[in-house]
CSV table of C-alpha atoms in Angstrom, one decimal:
chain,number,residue,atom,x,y,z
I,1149,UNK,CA,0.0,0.0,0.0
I,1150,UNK,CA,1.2,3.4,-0.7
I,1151,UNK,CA,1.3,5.9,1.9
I,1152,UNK,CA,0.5,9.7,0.3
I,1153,UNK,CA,2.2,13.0,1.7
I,1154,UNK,CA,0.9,16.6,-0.3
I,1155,UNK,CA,2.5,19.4,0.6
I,1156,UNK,CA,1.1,22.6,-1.3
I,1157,UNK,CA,3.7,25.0,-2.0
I,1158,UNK,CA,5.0,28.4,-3.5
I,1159,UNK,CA,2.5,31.2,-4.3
I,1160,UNK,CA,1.0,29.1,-7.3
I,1161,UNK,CA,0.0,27.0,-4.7
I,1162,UNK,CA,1.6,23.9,-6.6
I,1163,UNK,CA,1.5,19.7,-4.8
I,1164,UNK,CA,4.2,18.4,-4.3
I,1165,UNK,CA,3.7,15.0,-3.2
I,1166,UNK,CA,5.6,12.0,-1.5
I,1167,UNK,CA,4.9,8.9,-1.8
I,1168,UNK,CA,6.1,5.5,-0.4
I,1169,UNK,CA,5.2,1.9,0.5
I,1170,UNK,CA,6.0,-0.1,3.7
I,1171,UNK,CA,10.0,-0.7,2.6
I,1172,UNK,CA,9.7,3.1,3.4
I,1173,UNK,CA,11.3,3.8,0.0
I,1174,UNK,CA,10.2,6.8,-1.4
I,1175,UNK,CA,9.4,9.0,-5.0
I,1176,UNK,CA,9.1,13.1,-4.4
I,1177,UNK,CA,7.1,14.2,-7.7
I,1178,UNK,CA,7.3,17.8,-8.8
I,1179,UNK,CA,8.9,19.3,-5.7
I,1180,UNK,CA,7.7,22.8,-5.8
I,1181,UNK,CA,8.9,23.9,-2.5
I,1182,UNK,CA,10.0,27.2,-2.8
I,1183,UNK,CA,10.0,28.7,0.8
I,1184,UNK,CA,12.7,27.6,3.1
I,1185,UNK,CA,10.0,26.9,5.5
I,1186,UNK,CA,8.5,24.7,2.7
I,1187,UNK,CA,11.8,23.0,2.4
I,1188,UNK,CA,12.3,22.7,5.9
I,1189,UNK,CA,8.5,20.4,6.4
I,1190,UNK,CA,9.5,18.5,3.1
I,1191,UNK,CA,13.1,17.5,5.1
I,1192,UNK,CA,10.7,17.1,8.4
I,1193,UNK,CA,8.8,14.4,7.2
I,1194,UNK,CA,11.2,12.5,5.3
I,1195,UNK,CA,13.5,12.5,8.6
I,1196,UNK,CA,10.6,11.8,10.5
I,1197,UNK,CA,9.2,9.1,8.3
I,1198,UNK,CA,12.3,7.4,8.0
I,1199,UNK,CA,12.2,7.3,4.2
I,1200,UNK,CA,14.8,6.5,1.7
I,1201,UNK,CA,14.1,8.6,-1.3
I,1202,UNK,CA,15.0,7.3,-4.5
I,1203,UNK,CA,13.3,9.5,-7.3
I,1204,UNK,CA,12.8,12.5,-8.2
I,1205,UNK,CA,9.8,12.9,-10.5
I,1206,UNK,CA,9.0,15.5,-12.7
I,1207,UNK,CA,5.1,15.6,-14.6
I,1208,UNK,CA,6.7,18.3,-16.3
I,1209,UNK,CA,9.3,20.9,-16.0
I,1210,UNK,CA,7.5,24.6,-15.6
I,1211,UNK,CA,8.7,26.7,-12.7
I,1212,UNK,CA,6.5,26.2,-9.8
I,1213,UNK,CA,6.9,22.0,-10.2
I,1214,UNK,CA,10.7,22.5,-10.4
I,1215,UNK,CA,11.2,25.0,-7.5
I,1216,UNK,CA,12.6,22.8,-5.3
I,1217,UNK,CA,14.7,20.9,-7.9
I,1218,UNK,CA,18.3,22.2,-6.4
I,1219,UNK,CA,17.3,21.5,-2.8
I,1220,UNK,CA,16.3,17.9,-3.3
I,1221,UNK,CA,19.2,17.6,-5.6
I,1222,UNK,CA,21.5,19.0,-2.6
I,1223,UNK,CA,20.0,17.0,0.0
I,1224,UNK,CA,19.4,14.0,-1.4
I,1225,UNK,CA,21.7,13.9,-4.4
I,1226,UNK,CA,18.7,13.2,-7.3
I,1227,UNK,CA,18.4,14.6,-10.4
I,1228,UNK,CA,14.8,15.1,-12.0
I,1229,UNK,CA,13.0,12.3,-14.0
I,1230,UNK,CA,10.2,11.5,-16.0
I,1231,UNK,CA,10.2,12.3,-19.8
I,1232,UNK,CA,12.2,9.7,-21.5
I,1233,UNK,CA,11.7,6.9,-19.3
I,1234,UNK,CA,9.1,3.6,-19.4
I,1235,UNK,CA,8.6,3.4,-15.8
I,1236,UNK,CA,10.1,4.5,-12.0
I,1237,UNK,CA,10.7,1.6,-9.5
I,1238,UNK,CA,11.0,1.9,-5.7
I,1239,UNK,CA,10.5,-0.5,-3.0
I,1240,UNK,CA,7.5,-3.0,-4.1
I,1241,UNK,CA,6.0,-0.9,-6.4
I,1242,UNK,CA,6.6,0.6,-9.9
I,1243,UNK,CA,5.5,3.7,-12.2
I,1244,UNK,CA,4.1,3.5,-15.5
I,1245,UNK,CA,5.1,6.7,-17.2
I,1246,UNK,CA,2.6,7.8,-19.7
I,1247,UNK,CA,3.6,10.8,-22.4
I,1248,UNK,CA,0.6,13.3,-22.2
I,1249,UNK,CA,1.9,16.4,-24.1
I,1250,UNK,CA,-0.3,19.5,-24.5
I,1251,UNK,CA,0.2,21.5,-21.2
I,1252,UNK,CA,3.8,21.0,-22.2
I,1253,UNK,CA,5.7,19.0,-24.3
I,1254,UNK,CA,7.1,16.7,-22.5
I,1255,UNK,CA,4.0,16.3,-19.9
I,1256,UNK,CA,3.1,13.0,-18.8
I,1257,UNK,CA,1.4,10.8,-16.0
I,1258,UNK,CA,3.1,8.6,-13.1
I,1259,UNK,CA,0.5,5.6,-13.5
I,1260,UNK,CA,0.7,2.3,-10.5
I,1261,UNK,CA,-1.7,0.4,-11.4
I,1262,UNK,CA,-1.6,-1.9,-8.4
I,1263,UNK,CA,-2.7,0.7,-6.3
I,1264,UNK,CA,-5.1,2.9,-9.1
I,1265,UNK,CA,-3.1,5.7,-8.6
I,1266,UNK,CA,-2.2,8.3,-11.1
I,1267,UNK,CA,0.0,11.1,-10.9
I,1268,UNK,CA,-1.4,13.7,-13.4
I,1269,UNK,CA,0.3,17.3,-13.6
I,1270,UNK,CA,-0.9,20.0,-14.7
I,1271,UNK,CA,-2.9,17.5,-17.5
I,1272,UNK,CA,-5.8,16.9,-15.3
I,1273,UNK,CA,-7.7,18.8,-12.5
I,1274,UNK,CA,-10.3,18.0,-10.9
I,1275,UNK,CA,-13.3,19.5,-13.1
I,1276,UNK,CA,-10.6,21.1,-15.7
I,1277,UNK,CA,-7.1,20.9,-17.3
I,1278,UNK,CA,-3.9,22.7,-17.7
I,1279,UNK,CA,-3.2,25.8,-19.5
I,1280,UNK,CA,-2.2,25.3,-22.9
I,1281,UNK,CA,-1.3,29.1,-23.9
I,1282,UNK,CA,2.1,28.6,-23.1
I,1283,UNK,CA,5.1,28.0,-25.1
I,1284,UNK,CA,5.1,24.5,-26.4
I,1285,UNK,CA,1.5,24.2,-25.0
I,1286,UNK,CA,-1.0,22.4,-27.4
I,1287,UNK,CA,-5.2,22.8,-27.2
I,1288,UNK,CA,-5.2,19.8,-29.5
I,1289,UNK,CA,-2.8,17.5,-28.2
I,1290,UNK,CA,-3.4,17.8,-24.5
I,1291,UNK,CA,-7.4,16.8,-25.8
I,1292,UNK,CA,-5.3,13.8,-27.3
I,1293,UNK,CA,-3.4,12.9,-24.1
I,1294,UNK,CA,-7.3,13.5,-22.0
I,1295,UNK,CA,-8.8,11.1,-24.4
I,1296,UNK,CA,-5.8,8.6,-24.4
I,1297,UNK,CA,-6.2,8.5,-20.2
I,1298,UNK,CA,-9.7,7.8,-20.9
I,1299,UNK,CA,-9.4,4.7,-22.7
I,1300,UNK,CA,-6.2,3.3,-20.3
I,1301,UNK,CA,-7.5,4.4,-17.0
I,1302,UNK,CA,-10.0,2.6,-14.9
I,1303,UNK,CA,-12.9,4.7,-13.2
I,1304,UNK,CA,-12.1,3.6,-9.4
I,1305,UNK,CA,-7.8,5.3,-10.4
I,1306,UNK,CA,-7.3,7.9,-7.8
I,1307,UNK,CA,-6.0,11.1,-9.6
I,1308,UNK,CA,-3.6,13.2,-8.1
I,1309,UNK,CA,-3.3,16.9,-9.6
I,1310,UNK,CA,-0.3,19.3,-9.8
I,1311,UNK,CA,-3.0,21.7,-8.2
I,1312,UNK,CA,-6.1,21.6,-6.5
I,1313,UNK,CA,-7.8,18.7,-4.6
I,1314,UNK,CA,-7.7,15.1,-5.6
I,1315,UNK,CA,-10.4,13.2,-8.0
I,1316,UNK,CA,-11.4,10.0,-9.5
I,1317,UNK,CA,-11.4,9.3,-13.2
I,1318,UNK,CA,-15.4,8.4,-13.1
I,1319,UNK,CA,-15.9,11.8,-11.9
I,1320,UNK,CA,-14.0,13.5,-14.4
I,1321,UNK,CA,-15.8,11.0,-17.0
I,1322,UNK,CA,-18.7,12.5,-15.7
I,1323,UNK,CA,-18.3,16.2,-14.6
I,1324,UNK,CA,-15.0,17.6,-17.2
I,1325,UNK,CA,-16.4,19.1,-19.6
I,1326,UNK,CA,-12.5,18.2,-21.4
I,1327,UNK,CA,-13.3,14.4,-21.3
């Protein structure tokens, strides 16, 4: 079973999550931690948890998801990962990683399908989607990515936003007006 940590962070108000099973080996994804007392609860828990951490996962690489890039990097001697790679192992369990260009480029999705959890970015929000206004943003391939994590993901998979609260696909199959 995976244990979940958010911490919301920086004035965009960004998740930065860690995540770990019972061999208290641990991912951080998008560590937007910008504040040094931000930093400082993210170092906290991990001491206090007595967690390993292994990866350092990026959903993609716009500012407020890479904030805290340098001080995970200096602390715990990871470098970001994610675009480019098939999947992300740490203690008993694994990461699918699914491309899902459109907010950005190189976007995509942490998928464990043992435990219905999916790691979504700024693709999916609960009840909307990422901004695609930006450079290398795409209206018509992040409706792409949206309908391709229709097709793959079960209704009961947890989604976990790069903002916002956490949702369930059926709910989004139901209530986004984007799927």
């Amino acid at each position: 079973m995976l244990n979940i940590k958010r911490f919301i962070c920086n004035p965009i108000q960004e998740n930065t999550y860690i995540i770990y099973d019972e061999s208290k080996e641990a991912v951080i994804v998008d560590c937007g931690a910008f504040y040094p007392e931000e930093k400082q609860a993210i170092k906290e828990y991990i001491d206090q948890e007595g967690l390993t951490v292994r990866h350092l996962l990026l959903t993609h690489d716009h500012f407020d998801h890479t904030f805290g890039n340098v001080f995970i990097q200096e602390n715990y001697g990871l470098e970001p990962e994610g675009y480019g790679k098939k999947e992300i192992s740490f203690g008993t369990h694994r990461f699918e990683v699914i491309p899902t260009p459109g907010h950005n480029p190189d976007a995509v999705v942490f998928y464990c399908k043992e435990e219905k959890l999916a790691l979504t970015g700024d693709t999916l929000f609960k009840g909307s989607i990422g901004r695609t206004d930006m450079e290398g943003g795409s209206y018509d391939d992040i409706l792409k990515s949206l309908q391709y994590l229709k097709e793959i993901l079960p209704d009961d998979t947890q989604l976990l936003p790069g903002h916002g609260d956490h949702t369930f696909m059926d709910d989004e199959k139901r209530t986004n007006p984007y799927l």
